[in-house]
PDB file of C-alpha atoms and ligand atoms in Angstrom:
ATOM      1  CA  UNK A   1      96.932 123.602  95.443  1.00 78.00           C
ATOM      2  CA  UNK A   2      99.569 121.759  94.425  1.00 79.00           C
ATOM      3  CA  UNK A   3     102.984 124.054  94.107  1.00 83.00           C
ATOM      4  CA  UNK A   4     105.899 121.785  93.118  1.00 84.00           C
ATOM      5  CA  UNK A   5     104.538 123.145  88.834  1.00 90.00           C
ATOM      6  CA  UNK A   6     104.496 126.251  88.915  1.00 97.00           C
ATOM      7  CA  UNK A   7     105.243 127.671  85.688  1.00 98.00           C
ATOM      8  CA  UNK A   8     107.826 130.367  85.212  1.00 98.00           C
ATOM      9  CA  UNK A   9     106.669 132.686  83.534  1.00 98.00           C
ATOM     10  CA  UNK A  10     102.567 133.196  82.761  1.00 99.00           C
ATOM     11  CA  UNK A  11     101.362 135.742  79.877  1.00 99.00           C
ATOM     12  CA  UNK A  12      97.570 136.512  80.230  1.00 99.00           C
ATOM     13  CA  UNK A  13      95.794 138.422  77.431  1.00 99.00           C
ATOM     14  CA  UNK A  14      92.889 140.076  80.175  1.00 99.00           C
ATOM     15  CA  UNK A  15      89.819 140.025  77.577  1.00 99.00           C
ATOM     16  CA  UNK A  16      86.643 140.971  78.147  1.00 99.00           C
ATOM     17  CA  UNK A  17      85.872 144.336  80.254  1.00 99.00           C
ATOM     18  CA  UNK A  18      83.472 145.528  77.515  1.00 98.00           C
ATOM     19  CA  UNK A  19      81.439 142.945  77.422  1.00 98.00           C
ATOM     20  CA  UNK A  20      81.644 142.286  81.053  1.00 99.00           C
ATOM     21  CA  UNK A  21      79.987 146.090  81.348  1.00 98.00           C
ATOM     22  CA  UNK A  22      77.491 145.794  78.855  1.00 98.00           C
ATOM     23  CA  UNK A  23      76.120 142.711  80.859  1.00 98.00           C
ATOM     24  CA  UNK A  24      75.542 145.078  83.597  1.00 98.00           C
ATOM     25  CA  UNK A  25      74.136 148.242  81.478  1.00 98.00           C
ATOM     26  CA  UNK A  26      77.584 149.761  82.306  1.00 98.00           C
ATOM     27  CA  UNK A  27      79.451 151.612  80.454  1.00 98.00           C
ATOM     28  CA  UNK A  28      82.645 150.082  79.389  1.00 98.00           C
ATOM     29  CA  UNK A  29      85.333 151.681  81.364  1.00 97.00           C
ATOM     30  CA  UNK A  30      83.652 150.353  84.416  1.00 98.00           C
ATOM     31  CA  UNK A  31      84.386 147.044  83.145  1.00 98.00           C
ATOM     32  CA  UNK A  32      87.841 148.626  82.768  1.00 98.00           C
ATOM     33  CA  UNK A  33      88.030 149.548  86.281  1.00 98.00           C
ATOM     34  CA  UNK A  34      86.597 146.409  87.606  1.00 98.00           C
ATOM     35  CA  UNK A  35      89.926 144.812  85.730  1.00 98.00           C
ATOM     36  CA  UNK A  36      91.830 146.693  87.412  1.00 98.00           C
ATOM     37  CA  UNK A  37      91.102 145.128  90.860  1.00 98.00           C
ATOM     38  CA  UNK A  38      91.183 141.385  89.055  1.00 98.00           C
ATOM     39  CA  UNK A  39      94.947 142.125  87.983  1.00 98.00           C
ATOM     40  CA  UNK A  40      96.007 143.684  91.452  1.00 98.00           C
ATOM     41  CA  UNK A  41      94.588 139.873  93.015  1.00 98.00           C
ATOM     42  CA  UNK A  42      96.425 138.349  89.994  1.00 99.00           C
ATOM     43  CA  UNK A  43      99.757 139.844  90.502  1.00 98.00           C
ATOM     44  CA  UNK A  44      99.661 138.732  94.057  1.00 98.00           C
ATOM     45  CA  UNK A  45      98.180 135.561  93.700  1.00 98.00           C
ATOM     46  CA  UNK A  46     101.175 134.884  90.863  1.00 98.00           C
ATOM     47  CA  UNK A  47     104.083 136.185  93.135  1.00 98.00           C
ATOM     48  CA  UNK A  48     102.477 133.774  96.433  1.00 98.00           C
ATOM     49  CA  UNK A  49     102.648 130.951  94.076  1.00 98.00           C
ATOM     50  CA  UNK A  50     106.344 131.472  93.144  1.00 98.00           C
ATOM     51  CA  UNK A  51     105.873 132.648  89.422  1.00 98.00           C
ATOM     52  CA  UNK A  52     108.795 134.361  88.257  1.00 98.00           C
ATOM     53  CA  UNK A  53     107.414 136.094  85.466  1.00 99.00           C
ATOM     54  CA  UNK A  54     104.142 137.847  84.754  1.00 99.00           C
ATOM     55  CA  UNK A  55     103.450 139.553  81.587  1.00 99.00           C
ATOM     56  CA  UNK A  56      99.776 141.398  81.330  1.00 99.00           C
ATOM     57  CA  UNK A  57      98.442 142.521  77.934  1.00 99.00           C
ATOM     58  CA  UNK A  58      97.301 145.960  79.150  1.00 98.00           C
ATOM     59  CA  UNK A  59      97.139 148.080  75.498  1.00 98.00           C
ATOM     60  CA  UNK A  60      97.697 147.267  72.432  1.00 98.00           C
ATOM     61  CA  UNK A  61      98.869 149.617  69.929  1.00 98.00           C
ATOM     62  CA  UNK A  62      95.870 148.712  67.334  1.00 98.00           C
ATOM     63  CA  UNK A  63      93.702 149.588  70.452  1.00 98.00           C
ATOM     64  CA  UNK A  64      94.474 153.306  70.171  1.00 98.00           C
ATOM     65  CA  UNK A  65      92.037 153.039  67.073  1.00 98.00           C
ATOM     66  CA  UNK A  66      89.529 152.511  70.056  1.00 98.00           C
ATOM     67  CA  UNK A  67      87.015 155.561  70.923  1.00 97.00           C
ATOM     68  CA  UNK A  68      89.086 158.672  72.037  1.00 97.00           C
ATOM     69  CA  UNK A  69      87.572 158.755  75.639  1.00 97.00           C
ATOM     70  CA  UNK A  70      88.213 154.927  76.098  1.00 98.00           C
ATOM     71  CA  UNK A  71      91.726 155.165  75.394  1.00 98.00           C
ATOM     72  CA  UNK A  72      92.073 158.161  77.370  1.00 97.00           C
ATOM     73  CA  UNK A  73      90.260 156.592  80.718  1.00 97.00           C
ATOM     74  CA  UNK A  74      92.436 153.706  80.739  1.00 98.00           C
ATOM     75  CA  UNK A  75      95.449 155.250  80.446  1.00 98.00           C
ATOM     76  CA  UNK A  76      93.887 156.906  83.787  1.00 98.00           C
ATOM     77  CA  UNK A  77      93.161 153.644  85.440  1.00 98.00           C
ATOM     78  CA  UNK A  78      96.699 152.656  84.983  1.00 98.00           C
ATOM     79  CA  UNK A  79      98.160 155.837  86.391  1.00 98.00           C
ATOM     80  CA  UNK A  80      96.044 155.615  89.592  1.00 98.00           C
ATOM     81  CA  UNK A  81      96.794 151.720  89.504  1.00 98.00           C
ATOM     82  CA  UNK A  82     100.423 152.233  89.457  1.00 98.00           C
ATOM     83  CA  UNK A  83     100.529 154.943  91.569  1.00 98.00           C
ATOM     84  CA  UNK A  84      98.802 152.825  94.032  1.00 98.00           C
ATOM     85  CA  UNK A  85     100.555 150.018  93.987  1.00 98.00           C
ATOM     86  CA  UNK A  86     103.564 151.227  93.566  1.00 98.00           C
ATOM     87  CA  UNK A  87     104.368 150.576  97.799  1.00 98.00           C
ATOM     88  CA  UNK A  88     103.186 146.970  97.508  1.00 98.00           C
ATOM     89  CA  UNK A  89     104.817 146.184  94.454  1.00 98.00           C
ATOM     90  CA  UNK A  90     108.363 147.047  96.231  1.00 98.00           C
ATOM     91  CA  UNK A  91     106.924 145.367  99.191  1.00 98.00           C
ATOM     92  CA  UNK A  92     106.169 142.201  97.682  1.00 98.00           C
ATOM     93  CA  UNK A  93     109.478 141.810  95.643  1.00 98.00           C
ATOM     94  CA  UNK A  94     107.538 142.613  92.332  1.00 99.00           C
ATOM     95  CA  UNK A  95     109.510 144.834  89.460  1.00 98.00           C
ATOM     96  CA  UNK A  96     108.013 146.892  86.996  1.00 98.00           C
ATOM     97  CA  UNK A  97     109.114 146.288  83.428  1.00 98.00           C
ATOM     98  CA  UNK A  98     107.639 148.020  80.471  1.00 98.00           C
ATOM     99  CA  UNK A  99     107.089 145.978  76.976  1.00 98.00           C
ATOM    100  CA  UNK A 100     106.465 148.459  74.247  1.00 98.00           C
ATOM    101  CA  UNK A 101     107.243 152.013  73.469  1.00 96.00           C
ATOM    102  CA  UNK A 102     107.372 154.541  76.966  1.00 95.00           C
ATOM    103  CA  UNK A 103     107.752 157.528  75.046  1.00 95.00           C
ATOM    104  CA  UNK A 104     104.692 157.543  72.423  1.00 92.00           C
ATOM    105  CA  UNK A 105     102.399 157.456  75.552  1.00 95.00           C
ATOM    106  CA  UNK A 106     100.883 160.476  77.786  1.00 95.00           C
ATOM    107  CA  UNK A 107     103.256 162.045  79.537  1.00 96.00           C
ATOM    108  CA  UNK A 108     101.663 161.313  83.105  1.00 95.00           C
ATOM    109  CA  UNK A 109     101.784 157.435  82.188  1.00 97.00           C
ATOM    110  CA  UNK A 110     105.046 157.478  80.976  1.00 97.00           C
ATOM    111  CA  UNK A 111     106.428 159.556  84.250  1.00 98.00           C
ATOM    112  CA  UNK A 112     104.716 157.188  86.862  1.00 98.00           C
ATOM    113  CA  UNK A 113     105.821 153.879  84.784  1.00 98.00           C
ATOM    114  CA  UNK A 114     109.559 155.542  84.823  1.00 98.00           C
ATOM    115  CA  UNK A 115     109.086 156.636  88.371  1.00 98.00           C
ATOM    116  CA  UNK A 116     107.705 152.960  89.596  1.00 98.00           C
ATOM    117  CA  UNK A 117     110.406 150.740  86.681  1.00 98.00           C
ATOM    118  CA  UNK A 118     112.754 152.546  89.031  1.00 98.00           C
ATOM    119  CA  UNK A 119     111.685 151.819  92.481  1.00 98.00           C
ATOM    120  CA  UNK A 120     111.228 148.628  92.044  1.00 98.00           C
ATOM    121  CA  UNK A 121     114.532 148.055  89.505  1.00 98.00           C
ATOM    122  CA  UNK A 122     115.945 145.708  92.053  1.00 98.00           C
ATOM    123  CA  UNK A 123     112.947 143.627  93.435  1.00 98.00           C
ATOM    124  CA  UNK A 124     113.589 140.220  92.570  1.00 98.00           C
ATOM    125  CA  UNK A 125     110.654 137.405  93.650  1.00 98.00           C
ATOM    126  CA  UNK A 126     108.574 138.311  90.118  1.00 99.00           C
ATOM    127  CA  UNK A 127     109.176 140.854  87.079  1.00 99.00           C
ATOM    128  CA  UNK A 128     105.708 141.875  86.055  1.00 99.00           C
ATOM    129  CA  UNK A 129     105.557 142.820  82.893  1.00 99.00           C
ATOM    130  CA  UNK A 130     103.054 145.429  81.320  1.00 98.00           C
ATOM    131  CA  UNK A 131     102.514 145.031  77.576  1.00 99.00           C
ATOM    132  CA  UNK A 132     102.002 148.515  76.371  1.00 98.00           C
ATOM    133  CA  UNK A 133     101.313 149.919  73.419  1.00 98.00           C
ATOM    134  CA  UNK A 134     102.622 146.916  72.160  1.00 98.00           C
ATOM    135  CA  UNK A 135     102.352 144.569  69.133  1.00 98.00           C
ATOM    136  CA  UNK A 136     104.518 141.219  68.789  1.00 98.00           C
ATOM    137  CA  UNK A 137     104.850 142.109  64.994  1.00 98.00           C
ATOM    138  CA  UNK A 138     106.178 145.361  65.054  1.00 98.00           C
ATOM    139  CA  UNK A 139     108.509 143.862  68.483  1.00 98.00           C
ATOM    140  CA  UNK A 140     109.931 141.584  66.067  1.00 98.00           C
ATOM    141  CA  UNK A 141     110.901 144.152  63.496  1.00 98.00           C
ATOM    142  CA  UNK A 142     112.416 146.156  65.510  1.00 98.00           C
ATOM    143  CA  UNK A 143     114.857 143.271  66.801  1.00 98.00           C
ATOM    144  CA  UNK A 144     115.242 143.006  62.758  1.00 98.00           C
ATOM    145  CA  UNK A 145     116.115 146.551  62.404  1.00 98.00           C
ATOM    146  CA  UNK A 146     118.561 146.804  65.864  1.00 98.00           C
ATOM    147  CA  UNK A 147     120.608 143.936  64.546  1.00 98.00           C
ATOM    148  CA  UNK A 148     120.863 145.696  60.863  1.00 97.00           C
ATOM    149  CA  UNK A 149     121.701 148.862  62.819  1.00 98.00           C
ATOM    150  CA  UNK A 150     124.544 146.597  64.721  1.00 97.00           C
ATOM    151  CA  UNK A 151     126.065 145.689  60.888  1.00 98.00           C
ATOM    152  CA  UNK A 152     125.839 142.088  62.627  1.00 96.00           C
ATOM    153  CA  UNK A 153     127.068 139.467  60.010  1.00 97.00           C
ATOM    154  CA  UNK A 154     124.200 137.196  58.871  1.00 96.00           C
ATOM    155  CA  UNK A 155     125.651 134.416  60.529  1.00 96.00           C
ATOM    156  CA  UNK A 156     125.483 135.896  63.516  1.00 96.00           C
ATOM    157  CA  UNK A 157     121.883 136.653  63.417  1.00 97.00           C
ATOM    158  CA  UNK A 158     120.876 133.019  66.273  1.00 97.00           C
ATOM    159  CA  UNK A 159     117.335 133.011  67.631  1.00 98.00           C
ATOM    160  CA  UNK A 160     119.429 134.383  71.060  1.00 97.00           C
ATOM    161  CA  UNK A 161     120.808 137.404  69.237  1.00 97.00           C
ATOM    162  CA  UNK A 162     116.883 138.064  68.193  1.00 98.00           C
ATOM    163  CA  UNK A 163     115.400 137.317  71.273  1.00 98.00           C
ATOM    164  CA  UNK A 164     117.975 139.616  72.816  1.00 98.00           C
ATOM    165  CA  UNK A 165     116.542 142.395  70.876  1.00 98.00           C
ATOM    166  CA  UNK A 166     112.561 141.835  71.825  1.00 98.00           C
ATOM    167  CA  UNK A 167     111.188 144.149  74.784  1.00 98.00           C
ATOM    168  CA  UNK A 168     111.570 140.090  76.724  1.00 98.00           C
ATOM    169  CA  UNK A 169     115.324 140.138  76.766  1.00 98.00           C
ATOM    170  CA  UNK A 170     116.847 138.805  79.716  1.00 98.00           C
ATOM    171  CA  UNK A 171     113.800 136.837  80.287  1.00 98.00           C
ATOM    172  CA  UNK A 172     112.337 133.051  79.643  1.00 98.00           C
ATOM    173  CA  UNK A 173     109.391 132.490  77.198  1.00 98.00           C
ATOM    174  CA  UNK A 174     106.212 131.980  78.973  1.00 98.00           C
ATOM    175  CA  UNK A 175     105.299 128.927  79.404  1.00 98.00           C
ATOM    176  CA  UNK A 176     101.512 129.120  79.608  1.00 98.00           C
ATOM    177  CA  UNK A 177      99.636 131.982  78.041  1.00 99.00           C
ATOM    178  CA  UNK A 178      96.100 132.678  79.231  1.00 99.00           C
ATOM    179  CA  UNK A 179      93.170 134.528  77.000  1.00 99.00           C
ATOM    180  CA  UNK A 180      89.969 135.225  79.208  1.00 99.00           C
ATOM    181  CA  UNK A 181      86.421 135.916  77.697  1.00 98.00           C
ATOM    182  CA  UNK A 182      85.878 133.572  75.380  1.00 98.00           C
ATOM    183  CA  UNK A 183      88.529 134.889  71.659  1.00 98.00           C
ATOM    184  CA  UNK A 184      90.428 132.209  70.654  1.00 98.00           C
ATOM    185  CA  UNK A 185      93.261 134.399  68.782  1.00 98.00           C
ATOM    186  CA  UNK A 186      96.372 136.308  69.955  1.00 98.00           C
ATOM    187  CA  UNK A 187      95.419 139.687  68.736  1.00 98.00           C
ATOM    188  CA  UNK A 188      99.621 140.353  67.931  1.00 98.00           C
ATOM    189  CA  UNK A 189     100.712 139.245  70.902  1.00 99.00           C
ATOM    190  CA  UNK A 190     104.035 137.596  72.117  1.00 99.00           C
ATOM    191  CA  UNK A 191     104.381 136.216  68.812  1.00 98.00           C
ATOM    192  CA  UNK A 192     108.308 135.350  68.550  1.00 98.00           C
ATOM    193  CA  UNK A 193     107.746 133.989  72.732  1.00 98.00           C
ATOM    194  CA  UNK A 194     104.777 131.670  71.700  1.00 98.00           C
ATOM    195  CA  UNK A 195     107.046 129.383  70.383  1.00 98.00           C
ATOM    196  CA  UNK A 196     106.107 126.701  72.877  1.00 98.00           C
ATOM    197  CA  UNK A 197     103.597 128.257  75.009  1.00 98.00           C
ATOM    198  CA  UNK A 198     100.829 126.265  76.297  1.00 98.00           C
ATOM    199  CA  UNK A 199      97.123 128.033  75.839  1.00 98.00           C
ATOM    200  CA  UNK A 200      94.624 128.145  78.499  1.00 98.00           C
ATOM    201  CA  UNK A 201      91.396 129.935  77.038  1.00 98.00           C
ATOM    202  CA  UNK A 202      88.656 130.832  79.347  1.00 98.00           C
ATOM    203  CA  UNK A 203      85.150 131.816  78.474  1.00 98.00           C
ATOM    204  CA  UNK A 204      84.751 134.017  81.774  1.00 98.00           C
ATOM    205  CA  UNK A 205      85.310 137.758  81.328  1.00 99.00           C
ATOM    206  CA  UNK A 206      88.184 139.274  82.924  1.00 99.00           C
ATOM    207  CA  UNK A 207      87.241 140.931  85.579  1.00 99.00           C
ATOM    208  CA  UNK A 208      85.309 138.252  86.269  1.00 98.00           C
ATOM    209  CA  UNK A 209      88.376 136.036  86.541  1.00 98.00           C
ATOM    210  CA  UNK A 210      89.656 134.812  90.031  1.00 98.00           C
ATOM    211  CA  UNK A 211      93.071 134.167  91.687  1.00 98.00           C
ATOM    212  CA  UNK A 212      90.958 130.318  92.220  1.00 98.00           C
ATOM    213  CA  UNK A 213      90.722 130.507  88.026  1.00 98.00           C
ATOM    214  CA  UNK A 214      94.480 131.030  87.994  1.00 98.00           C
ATOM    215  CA  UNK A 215      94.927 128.161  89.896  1.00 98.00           C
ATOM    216  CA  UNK A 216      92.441 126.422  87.477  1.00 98.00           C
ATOM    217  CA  UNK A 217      94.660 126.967  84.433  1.00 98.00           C
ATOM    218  CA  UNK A 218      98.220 126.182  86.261  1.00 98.00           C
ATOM    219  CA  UNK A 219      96.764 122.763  87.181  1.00 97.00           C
ATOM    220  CA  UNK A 220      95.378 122.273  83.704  1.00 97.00           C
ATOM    221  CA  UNK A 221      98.687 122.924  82.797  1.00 96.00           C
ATOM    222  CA  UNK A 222     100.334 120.451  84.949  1.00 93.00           C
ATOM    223  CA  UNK A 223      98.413 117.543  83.187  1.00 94.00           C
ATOM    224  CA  UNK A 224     100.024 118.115  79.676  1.00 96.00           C
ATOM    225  CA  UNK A 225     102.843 117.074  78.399  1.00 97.00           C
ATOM    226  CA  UNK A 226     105.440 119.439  76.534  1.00 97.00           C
ATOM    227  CA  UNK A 227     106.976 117.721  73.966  1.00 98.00           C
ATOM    228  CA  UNK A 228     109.055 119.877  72.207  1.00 98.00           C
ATOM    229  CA  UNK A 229     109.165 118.275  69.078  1.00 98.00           C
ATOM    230  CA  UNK A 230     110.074 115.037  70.830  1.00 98.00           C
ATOM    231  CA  UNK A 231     107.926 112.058  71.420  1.00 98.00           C
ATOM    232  CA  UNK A 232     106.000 111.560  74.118  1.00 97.00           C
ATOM    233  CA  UNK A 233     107.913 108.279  75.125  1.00 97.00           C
ATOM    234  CA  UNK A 234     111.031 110.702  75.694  1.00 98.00           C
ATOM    235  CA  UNK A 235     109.604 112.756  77.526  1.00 96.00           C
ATOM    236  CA  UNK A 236     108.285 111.602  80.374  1.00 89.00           C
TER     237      UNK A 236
HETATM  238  C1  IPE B   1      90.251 144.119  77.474  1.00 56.20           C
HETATM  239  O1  IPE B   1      88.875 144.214  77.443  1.00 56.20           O
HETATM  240  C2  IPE B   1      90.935 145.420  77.827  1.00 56.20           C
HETATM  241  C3  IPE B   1      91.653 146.037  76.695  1.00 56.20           C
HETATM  242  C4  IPE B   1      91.727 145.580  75.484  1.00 56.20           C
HETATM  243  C5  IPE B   1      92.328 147.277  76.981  1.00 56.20           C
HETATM  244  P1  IPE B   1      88.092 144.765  76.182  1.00 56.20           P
HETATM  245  O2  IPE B   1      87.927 146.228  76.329  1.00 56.20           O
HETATM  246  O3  IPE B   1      88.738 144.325  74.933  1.00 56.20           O
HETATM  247  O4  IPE B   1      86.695 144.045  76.364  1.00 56.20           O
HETATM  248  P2  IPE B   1      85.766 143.494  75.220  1.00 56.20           P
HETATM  249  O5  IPE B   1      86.573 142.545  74.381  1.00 56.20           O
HETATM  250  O6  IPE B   1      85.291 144.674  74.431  1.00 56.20           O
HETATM  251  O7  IPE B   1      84.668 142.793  75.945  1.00 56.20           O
HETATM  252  C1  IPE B   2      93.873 142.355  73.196  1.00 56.20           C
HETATM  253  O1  IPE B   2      92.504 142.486  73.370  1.00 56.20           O
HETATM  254  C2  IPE B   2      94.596 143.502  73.843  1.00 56.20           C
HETATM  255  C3  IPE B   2      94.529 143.564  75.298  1.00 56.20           C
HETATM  256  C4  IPE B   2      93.987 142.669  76.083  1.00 56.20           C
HETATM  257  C5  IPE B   2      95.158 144.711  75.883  1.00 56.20           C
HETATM  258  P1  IPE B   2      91.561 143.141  72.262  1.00 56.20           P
HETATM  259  O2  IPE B   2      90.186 143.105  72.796  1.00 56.20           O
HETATM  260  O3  IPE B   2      92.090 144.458  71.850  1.00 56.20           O
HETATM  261  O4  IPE B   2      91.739 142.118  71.048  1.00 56.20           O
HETATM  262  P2  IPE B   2      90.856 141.919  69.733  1.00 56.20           P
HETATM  263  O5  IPE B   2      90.797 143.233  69.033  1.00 56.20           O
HETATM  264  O6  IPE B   2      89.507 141.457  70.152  1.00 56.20           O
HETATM  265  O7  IPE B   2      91.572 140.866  68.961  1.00 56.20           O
HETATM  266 MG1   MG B   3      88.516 142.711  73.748  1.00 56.20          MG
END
């Protein structure tokens, strides 16, 4: 595949393990585990390509109102993920970064995410990101209420001051963000990033999708044209 467009930074909202079970006469959380092994190919696929940045929507906080033994099964799945991965993550240059809340999560998630965020603190090739019990919304007030809680003087309140408060600090917007299974929505997510993002939405179920399907929506991206609010006759 061609490599010279790689975007920085990729966002995927992985969509789909339910129904992707229920196809089979499964029962969901097999569709959960069978996402699982789709995001360890992703991750690697990503870092090959040179993508710098890879956030994965992995729990929303509106999906603790899911069934009490869902919730609790894939908080298992990414315990025994992490734990894992947690050698091949350091040995491919990957860091662990956490968007959302550690502390309102179980206690053996929260002490293998601290335990891996640390090992792999000074990887540098690709920062993947896990969006977890997260929400863009309540990301955004929370920037609101840090700067109130810095007195910072309205005028000081630029989109970089904000941005520096989001769980993304430090890092670039993502430049393409990918929804798999068929929603066309954002279900809360990234929604101060989106700015400019470019969406790439995919009827295939997530664990269903392929490190080939990745490639798929980076070349799709490579034949539009970000504008920015300019015209295309500036642009290119
Ligand atoms: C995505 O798959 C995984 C999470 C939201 C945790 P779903 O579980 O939402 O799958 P569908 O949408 O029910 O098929
Ligand atoms: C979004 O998927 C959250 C994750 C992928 C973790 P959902 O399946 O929860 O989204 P909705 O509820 O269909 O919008
Ligand atoms: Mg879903």
């Amino acid at each position: 595949m061609d490599t010279t467009n790689i975007p920085t930074h990729i966002a995927i909202i992985m969509d789909g393990n339910g129904r992707w079970a229920k196809q089979r006469g499964l029962p969901r959380t097999d569709g959960h585990r069978a996402g699982t092994e789709t995001a360890r190919a992703v991750v690697t696929r990503c870092r090959e390509l040179g993508v710098k940045h890879l956030t994965l929507y992995t729990f929303s906080k509106e999906n603790w109102s899911r069934p009490k033994d869902e919730v609790s099964t894939l908080f298992k799945l990414l315990t025994t993920f992490l734990t894992k991965e947690e050698a091949s993550l350091k040995k491919q240059g990957i860091r662990l970064k956490v968007l959302g809340e550690i502390d309102d999560m179980p206690m053996a998630v929260r002490q293998v995410l601290k335990h891996v965020m640390r090992q792999t603190k000074n990887c540098t090739d690709m920062t993947l990101n896990l969006a977890l019990n997260y929400s863009g919304r309540d990301e955004i007030l929370r920037a609101a209420k840090a700067l109130a809680a810095k007195g910072i003087a309205a005028d000081d309140i630029t989109e970089e001051a904000f941005a520096d408060e989001l769980w993304t600090a430090g890092q670039p917007d993502p430049d393409l963000i990918i929804r798999t299974s068929g929603e066309l929505r954002l279900s809360n997510y990234l929604l101060f990033q989106c700015a400019y993002s470019e969406f790439y939405f995919t009827d295939i179920y997530w664990p269903d999708f392929s490190p080939e399907e990745l490639e798929k929506a980076i070349a799709e991206l490579g034949n539009r044209q970000r504008r920015f609010g300019k015209t295309g006759e500036q642009v290119s």
